[in-house]
XYZ file of C-alpha atoms in Angstrom:
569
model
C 0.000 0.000 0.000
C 1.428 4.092 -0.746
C 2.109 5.413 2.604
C 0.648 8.036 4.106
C 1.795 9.288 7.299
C 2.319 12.483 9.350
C 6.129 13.633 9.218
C 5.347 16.770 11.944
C 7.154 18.962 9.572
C 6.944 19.472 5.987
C 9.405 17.869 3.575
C 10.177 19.979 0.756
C 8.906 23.297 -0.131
C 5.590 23.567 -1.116
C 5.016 24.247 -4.503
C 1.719 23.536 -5.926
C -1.533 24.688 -4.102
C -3.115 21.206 -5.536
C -1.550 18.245 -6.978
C -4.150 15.995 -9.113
C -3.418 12.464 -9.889
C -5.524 11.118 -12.452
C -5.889 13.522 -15.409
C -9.128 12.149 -17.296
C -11.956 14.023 -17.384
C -12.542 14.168 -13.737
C -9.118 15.094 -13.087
C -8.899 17.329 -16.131
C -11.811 19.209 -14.676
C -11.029 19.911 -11.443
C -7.410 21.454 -13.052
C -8.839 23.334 -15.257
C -11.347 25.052 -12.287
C -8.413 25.172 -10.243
C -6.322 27.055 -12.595
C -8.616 29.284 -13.825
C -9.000 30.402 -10.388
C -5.407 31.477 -10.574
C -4.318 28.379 -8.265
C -0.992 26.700 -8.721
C -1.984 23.215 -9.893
C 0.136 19.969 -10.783
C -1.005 17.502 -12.483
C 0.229 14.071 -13.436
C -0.974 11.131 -14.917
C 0.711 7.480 -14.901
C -0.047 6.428 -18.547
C 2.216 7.668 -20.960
C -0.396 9.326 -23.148
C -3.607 11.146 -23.214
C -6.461 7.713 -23.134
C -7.686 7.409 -26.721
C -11.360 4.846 -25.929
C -14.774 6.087 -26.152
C -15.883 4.256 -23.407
C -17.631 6.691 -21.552
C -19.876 8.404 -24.043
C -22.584 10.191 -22.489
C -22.743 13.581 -21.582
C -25.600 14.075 -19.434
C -27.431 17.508 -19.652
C -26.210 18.500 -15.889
C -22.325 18.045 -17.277
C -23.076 20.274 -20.353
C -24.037 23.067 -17.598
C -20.596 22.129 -16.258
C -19.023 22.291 -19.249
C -20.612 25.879 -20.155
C -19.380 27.368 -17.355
C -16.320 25.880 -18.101
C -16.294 27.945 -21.669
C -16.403 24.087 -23.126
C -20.095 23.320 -24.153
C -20.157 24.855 -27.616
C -16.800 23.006 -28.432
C -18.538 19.730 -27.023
C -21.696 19.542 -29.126
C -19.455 20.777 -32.163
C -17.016 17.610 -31.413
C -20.209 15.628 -30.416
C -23.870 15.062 -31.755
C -27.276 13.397 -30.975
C -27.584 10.019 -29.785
C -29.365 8.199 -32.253
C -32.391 5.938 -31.555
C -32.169 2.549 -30.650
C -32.532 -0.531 -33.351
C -32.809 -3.992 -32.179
C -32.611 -6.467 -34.706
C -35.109 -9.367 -34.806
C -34.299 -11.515 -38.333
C -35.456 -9.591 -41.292
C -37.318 -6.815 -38.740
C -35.687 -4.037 -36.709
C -37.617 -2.370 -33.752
C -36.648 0.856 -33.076
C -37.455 3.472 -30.306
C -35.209 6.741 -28.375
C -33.238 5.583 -25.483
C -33.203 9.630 -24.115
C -35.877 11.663 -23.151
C -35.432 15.551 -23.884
C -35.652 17.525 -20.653
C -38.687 19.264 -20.009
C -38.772 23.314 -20.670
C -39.715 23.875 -17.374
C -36.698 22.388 -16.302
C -34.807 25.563 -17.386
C -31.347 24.511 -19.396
C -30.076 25.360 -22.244
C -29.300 21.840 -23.149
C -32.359 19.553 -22.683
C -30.426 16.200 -24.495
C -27.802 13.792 -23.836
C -24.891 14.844 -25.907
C -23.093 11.786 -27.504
C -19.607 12.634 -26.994
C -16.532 9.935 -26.699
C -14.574 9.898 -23.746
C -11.306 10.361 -26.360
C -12.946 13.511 -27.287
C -14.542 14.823 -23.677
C -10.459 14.399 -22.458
C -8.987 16.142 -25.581
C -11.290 18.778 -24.812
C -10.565 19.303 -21.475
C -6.633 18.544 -21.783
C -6.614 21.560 -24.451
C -8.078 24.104 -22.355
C -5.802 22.937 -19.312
C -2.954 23.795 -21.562
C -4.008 27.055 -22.585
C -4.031 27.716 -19.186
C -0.052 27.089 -18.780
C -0.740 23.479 -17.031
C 0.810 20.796 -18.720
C 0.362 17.041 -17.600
C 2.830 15.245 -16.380
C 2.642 11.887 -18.400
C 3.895 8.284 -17.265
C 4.420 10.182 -13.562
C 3.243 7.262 -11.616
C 2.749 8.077 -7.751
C 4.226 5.110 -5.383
C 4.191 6.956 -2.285
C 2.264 9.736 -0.102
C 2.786 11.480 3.039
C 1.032 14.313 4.724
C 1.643 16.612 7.508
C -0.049 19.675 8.943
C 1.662 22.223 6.473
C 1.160 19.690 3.483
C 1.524 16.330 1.472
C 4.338 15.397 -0.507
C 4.018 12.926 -3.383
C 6.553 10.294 -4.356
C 6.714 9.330 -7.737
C 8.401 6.374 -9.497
C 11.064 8.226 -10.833
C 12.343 9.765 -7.175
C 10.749 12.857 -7.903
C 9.100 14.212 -4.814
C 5.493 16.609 -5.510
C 4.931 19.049 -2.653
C 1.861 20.632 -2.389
C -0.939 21.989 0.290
C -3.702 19.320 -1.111
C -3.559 15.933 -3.195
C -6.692 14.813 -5.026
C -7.099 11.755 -6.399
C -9.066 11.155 -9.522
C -6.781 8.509 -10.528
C -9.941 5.906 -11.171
C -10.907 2.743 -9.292
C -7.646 1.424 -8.522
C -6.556 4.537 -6.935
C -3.142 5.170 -5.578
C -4.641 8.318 -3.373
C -7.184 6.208 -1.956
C -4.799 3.585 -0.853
C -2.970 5.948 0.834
C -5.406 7.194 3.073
C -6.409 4.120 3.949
C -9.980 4.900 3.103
C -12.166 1.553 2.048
C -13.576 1.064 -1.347
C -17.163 -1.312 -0.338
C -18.590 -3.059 -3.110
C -18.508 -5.690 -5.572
C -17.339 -7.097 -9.325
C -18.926 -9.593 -10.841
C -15.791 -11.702 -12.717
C -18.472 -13.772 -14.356
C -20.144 -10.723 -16.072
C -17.950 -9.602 -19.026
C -17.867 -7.171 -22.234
C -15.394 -6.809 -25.020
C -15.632 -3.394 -26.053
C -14.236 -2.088 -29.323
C -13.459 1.200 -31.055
C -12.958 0.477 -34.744
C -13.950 1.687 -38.352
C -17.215 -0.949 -39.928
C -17.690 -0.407 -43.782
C -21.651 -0.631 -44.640
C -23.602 -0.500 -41.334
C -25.606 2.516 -41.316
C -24.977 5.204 -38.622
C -28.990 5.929 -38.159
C -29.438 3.525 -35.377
C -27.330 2.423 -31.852
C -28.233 -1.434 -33.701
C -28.470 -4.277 -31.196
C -28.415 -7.571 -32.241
C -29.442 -10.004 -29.808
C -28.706 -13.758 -28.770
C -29.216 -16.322 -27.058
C -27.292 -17.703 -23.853
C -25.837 -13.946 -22.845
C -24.321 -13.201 -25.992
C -25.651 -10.166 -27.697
C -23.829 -8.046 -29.969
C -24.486 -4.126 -30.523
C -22.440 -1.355 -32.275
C -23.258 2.477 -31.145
C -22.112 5.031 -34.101
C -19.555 7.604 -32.956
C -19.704 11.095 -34.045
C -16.858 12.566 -36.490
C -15.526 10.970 -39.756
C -14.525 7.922 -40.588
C -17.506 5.763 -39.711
C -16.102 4.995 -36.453
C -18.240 2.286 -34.238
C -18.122 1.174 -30.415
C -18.740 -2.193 -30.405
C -19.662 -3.982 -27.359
C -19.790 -7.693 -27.122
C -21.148 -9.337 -24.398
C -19.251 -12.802 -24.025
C -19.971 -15.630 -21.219
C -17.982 -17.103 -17.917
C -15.447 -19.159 -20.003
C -15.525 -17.754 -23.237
C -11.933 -16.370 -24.202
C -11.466 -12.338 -24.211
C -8.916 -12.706 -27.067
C -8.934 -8.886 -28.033
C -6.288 -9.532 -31.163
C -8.252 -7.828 -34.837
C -8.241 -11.576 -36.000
C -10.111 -13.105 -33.413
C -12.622 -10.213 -33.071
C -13.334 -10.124 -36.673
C -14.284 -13.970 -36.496
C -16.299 -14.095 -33.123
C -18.277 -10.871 -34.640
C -18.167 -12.602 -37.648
C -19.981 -15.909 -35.883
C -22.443 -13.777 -33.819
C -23.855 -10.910 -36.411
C -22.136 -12.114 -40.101
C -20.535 -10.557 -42.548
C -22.225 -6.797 -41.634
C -20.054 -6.094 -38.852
C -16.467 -6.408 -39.448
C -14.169 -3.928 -37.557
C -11.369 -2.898 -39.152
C -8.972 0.012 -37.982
C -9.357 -0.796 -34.370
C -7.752 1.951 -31.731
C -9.099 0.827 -28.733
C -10.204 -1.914 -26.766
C -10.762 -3.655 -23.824
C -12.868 -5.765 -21.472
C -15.233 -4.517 -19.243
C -16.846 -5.953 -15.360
C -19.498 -4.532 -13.786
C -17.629 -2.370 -10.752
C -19.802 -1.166 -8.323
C -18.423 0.618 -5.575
C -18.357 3.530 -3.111
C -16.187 5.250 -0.874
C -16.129 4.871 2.895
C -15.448 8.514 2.717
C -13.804 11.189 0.383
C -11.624 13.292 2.588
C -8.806 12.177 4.916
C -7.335 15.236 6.220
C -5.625 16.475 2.942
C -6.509 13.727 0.755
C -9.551 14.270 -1.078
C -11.126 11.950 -3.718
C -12.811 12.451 -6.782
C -14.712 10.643 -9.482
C -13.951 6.935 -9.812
C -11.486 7.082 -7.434
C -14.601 7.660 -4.786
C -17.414 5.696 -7.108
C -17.361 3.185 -9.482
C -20.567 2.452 -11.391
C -21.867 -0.004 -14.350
C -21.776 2.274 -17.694
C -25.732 1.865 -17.736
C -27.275 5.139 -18.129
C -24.062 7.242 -18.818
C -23.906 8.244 -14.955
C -20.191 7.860 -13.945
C -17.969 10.288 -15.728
C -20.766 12.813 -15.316
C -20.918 12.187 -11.497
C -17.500 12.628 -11.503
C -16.951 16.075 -13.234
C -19.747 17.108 -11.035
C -17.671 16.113 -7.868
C -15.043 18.540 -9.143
C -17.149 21.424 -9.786
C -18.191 21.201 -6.541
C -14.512 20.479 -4.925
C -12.898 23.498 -6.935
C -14.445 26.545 -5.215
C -14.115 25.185 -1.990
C -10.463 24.762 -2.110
C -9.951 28.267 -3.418
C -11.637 29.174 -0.321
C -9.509 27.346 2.122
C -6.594 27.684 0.222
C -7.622 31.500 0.610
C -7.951 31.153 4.578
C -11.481 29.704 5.224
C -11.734 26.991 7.826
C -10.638 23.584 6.370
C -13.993 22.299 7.938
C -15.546 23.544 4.532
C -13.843 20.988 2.726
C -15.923 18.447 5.066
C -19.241 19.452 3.011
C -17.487 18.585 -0.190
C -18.059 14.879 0.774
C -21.685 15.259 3.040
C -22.671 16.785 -0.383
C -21.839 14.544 -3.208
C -21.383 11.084 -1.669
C -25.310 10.901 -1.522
C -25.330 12.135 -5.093
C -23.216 8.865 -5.898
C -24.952 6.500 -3.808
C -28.104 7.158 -5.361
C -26.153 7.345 -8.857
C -24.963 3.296 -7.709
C -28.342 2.270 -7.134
C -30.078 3.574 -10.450
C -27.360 2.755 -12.632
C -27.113 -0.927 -11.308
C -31.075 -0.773 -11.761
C -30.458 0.061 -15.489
C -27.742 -2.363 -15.964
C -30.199 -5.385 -14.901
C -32.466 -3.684 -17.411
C -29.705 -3.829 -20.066
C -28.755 -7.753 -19.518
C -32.221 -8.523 -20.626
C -32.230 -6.245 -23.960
C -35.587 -5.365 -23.862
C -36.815 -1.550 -24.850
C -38.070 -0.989 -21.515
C -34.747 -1.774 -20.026
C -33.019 0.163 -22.755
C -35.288 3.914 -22.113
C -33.399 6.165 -19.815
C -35.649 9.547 -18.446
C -35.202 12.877 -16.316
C -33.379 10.887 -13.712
C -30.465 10.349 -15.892
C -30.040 14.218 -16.483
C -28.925 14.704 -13.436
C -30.609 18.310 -13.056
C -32.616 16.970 -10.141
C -29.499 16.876 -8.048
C -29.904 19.363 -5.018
C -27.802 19.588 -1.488
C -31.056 21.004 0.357
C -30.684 19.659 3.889
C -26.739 19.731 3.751
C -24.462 21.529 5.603
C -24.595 24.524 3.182
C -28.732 24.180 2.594
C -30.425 24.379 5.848
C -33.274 22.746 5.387
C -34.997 25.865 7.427
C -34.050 28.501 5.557
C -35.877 30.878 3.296
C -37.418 29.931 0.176
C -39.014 31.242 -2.927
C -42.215 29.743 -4.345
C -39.684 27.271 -6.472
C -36.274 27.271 -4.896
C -34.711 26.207 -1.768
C -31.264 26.599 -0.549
C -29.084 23.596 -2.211
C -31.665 23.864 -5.383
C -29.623 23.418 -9.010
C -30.316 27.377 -10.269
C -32.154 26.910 -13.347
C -31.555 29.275 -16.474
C -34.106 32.104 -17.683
C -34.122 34.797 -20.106
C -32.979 38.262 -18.878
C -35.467 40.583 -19.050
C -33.417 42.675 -21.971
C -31.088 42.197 -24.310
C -29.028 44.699 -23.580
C -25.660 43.646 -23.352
C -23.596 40.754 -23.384
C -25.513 38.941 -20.894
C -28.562 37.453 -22.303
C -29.921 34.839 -19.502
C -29.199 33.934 -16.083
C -26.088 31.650 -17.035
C -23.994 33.451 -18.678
C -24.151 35.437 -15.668
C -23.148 32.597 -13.605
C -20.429 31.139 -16.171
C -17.150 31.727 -14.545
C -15.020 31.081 -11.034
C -17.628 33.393 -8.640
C -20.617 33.318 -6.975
C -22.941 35.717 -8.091
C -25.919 37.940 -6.267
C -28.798 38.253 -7.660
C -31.141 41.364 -6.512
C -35.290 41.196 -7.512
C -36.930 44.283 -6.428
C -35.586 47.560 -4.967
C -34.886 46.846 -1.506
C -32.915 43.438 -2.558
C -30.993 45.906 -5.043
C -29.751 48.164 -2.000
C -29.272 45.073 -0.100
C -27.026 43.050 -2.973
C -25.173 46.901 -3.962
C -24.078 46.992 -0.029
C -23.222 43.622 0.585
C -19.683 43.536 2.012
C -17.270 40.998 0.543
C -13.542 39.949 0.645
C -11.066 40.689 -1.019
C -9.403 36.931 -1.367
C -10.756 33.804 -1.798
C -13.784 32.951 -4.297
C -15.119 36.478 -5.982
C -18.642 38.125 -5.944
C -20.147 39.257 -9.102
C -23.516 41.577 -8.351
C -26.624 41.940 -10.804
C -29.650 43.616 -10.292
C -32.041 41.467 -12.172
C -35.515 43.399 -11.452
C -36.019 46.515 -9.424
C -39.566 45.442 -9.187
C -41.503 41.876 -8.560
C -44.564 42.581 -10.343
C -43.808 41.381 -14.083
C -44.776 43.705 -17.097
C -44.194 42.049 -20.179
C -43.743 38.166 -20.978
C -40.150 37.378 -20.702
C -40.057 38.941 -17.018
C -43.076 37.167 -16.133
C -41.254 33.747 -17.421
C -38.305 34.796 -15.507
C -39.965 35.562 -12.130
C -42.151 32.310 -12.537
C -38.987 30.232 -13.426
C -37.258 31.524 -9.966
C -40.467 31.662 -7.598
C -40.201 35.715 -7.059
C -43.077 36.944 -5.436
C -41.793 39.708 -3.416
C -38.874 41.668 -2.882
C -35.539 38.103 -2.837
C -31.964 38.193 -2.854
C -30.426 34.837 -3.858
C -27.165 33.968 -3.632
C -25.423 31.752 -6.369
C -23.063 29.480 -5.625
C -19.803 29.376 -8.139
C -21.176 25.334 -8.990
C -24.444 27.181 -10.060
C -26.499 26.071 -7.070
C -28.692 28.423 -5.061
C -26.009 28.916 -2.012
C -28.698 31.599 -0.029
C -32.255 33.124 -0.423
C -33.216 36.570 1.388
C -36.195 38.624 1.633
C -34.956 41.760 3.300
C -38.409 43.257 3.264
C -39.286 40.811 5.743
C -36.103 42.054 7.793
C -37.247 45.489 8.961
C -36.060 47.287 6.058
C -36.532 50.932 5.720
C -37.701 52.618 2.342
C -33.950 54.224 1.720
C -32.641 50.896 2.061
C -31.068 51.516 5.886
C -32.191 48.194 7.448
C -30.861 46.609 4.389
C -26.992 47.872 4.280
C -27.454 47.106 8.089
C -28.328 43.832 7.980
C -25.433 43.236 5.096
C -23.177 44.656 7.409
C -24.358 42.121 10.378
C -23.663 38.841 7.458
C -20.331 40.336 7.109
C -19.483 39.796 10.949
C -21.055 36.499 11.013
C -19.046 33.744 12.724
C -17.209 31.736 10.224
C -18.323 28.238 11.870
C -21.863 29.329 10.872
C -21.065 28.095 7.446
C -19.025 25.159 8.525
C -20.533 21.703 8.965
C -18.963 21.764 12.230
C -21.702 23.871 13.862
C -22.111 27.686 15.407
C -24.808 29.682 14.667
C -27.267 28.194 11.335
C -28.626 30.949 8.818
C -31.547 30.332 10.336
C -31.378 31.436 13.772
C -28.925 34.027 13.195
C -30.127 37.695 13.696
C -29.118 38.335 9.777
C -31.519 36.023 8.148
C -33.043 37.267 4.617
C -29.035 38.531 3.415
C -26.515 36.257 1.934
C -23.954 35.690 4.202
C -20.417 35.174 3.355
C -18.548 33.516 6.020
C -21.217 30.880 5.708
C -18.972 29.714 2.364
C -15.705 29.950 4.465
C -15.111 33.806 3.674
C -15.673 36.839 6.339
C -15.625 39.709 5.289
C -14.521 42.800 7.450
C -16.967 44.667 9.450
C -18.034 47.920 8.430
C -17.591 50.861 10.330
C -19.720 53.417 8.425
C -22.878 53.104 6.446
C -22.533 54.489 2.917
C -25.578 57.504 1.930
C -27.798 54.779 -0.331
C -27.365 55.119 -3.896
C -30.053 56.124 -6.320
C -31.952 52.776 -7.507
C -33.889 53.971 -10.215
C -31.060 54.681 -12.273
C -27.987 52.452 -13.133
C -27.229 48.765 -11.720
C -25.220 48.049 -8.659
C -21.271 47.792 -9.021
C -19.827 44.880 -10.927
């Protein structure tokens, strides 16, 4: 097993804020958060090269939020396209039906559909924009060894180099080195006895309008998905039986493909391939003092319903900010909601995706239909640490909630709905009405750590024309709400400061944003203090609760003029 022990001192000098191990998608993510946040990141990677399968394929609507607020969704669905419709092939007849559902509009996203995207191409993707960042991954850098102390951990790899940084996380998949080394147990199963070949290669003559399925008896079912791109590039999955050989040679594929479908499928060109067990596994936890994991390294789930790489860039989105904030000063304790957060998200991920899988052994088209559950924009962290389950609300939204998207009321400017004013490393306050404008314009906040962006949406709550109606329906405004977006685009706070005592210049609101400012920092912390909820500042967002605290003020400001001009970027 890697070591991991406390040395009392550090080692080396530290000099990375973060090291990664593991630098597929999950990994990849969480760099390129990290380093757009201006964080020192390394990040290394024991294969020699940049993983070239499309075995994860599915990019569920939730990751394409990701990915836009990474600047990466338009570059996905140009490198991507839609997942055609099932076709299962009965002798001269082929059945055919959609395996996605389209999210509903009410649902609010930009991206209602499953994006059919290769894991080759979702890691190219994501390596490129790491690079034009100034991070470069450290290839064939395999880690044997990892300590950690109170100042930091140091990372040993292979070659003698030693990696010293403040934080290690490892997305470094289901064998993971990180997770070894903090002695942190992996609970689950593999079935041995359950086994697919699976197959990138180029098939002359099969059409690309259907995912085809060809199924037999005894277990043995072949089917061949389309990629996206040139070249008329296939994943092929077989599904072979306890005993059968898993020769994965081009000549003994082309004959067993040959034996189970004919003629019509012969792969030629292969890049990739491999055999697959269901893995199905979780975490005992995710955090051991400076050792955090992330992705499979934490979960491990059949490929049924395209749920594991999309949990796992999801984990990092959420991880990112909330190192930037300790790594700023906040109380490491916020790194403890990290985990209380998402390992629900990936239990519940397990038990639906081993659900589908039992569904997909049987090839029928009612095991083979995936819905809204799959989308992944039902996800919320109401009831967490960060989301008491007390606090304020708006007719729709809770704190934890996923913040939908909407139409801005104008087109004036760059902005054109809510997420492109959420795209990018802050959180952002949102002001309906005129009080919450005075209360969002006079909100203290600090100078380090995660940034606040503020936007006056509405100066009133009463809609006048169609697209602010749509807007105030879509976020539950009925009266006079300040929400509070977290950088991972959920709802971090909701306020109401005209239920706070405010005054019609705005005086009881400044006050009150001057109170969240002083706020103890353990208030935010899963470790306890004083909850949103009973604290004298309800109805403002609060700062310190996300591990910042910003300085007290000693004067009020005169208020400024709301019916002309927004509040201060």
């Amino acid at each position: 097993m890697p070591e991991s022990n406390d040395t009392g001192r550090a080692e080396t000098p530290v000099d990375a804020a973060v090291t990664v191990i593991g630098a597929g998608p999950v990994g990849l993510a969480l760099t390129l958060d990290l380093a757009r946040r201006g964080l020192a990141v390394r990040l290394v990677e024991r294969d020699a090269r940049r993983f070239e399968g499309s075995r994860a394929k599915g990019i569920q609507p939730r990751t394409l939020e990701v990915l836009d607020d990474l600047g990466l969704a338009d570059a996905a669905r140009a490198a991507g396209g839609a997942y055609p419709p099932m076709g299962l092939h009965l002798g001269p007849f082929t059945k055919a039906w959609r395996m996605h559902a389209t999210a509903p509009e009410t649902i609010g996203t930009p991206y209602p559909d499953v994006l059919l995207l290769p894991q080759y191409a979702t890691t190219a993707l994501l390596h490129d924009a790491v690079e034009r960042l100034g991070v470069h991954v450290d290839f064939g850098a395999r880690a044997v060894g990892i300590t950690q102390d109170e100042q930091g951990c140091t990372v040993r790899l292979e070659d003698g180099r030693l990696l010293r940084s403040r934080y290690v996380v490892g997305a470094d998949g289901g064998s993971s080195t990180v997770r070894r080394a903090a002695g942190i147990a992996f609970e689950g199963s593999t079935d041995e006895t359950d086994r697919t070949i699976l197959v990138d290669a180029r098939v002359d003559g099969l059409s690309r309008d259907h995912w085809h399925i060809w199924p037999r008896p005894r277990g043995r079912s072949v089917a061949a998905c389309p990629l996206p791109g040139p070249g008329n590039r296939f994943q092929i999955m077989i599904r072979i039986r306890p005993g059968d050989p898993a020769d994965l040679t081009a000549t003994a594929l082309t004959a067993l493909l040959r034996r189970r479908v004919g003629p019509s499928l012969t792969p030629r060109d292969i890049s990739w391939s491999s055999v697959f067990r269901p893995n199905i596994r979780l975490a005992e936890r995710y955090r051991d003092r400076r050792l955090l994991l992330c992705g499979d390294a934490a979960h491990v789930h059949t490929p049924a319903g395209a749920q594991g790489l999309n949990t796992g860039v999801q984990d990092a989105h959420n991880l990112g900010w909330k190192l930037q904030q300790v790594l700023a000063g906040a109380d490491d304790a916020l790194l403890d909601s990290y985990e209380h957060e998402r390992r629900p998200v990936a239990a519940q991920v397990l038990g639906r995706s081993t659900e589908l899988y039992e569904g997909l052994r049987r090839t029928r088209p009612g095991g083979l239909t995936r819905g809204p559950d799959e989308h992944q924009l039902g996800i919320s962290y109401f009831g967490g640490p960060l989301a008491p389950a007390g606090a304020p609300r708006t007719a729709t939204l809770r704190c934890g909630d996923r913040a939908p998207d909407a139409a801005l009321p104008e087109d004036t400017g760059p902005a054109r709905r809510l997420f492109d004013l959420y795209r990018g490393p802050h959180f952002t306050a949102l002001a309906f009405g005129a009080r919450a404008a005075v209360a969002v314009d006079r909100l203290d906040w600090p100078r380090t750590g995660v940034p606040l962006r503020r936007h006056t949406v509405l100066t009133h709550t009463t809609p006048r024309t169609p697209r602010e109606a749509a807007l105030l329906t879509a976020y539950g405004i009925t009266e006079d709400t300040v929400l509070l977006i977290r950088p991972d685009g959920y709802v971090g706070h909701i306020g109401h400061p005209a239920r706070t005592g405010d005054t019609a210049d705005g005086r009881g609101a400044s006050h009150e944003c001057a109170g969240a400012a002083r706020s103890a920092e353990s208030a935010a912390t899963p470790a306890g203090g004083v909850s949103p909820v009973q604290s004298p500042v309800n109805g403002l967002p609060t700062p310190d609760r996300y591990g910042v605290t910003a300085p007290p003020k000693s004067v009020v400001h005169p208020v400024r003029d709301q019916d002309g001009g927004d509040p201060a970027p």
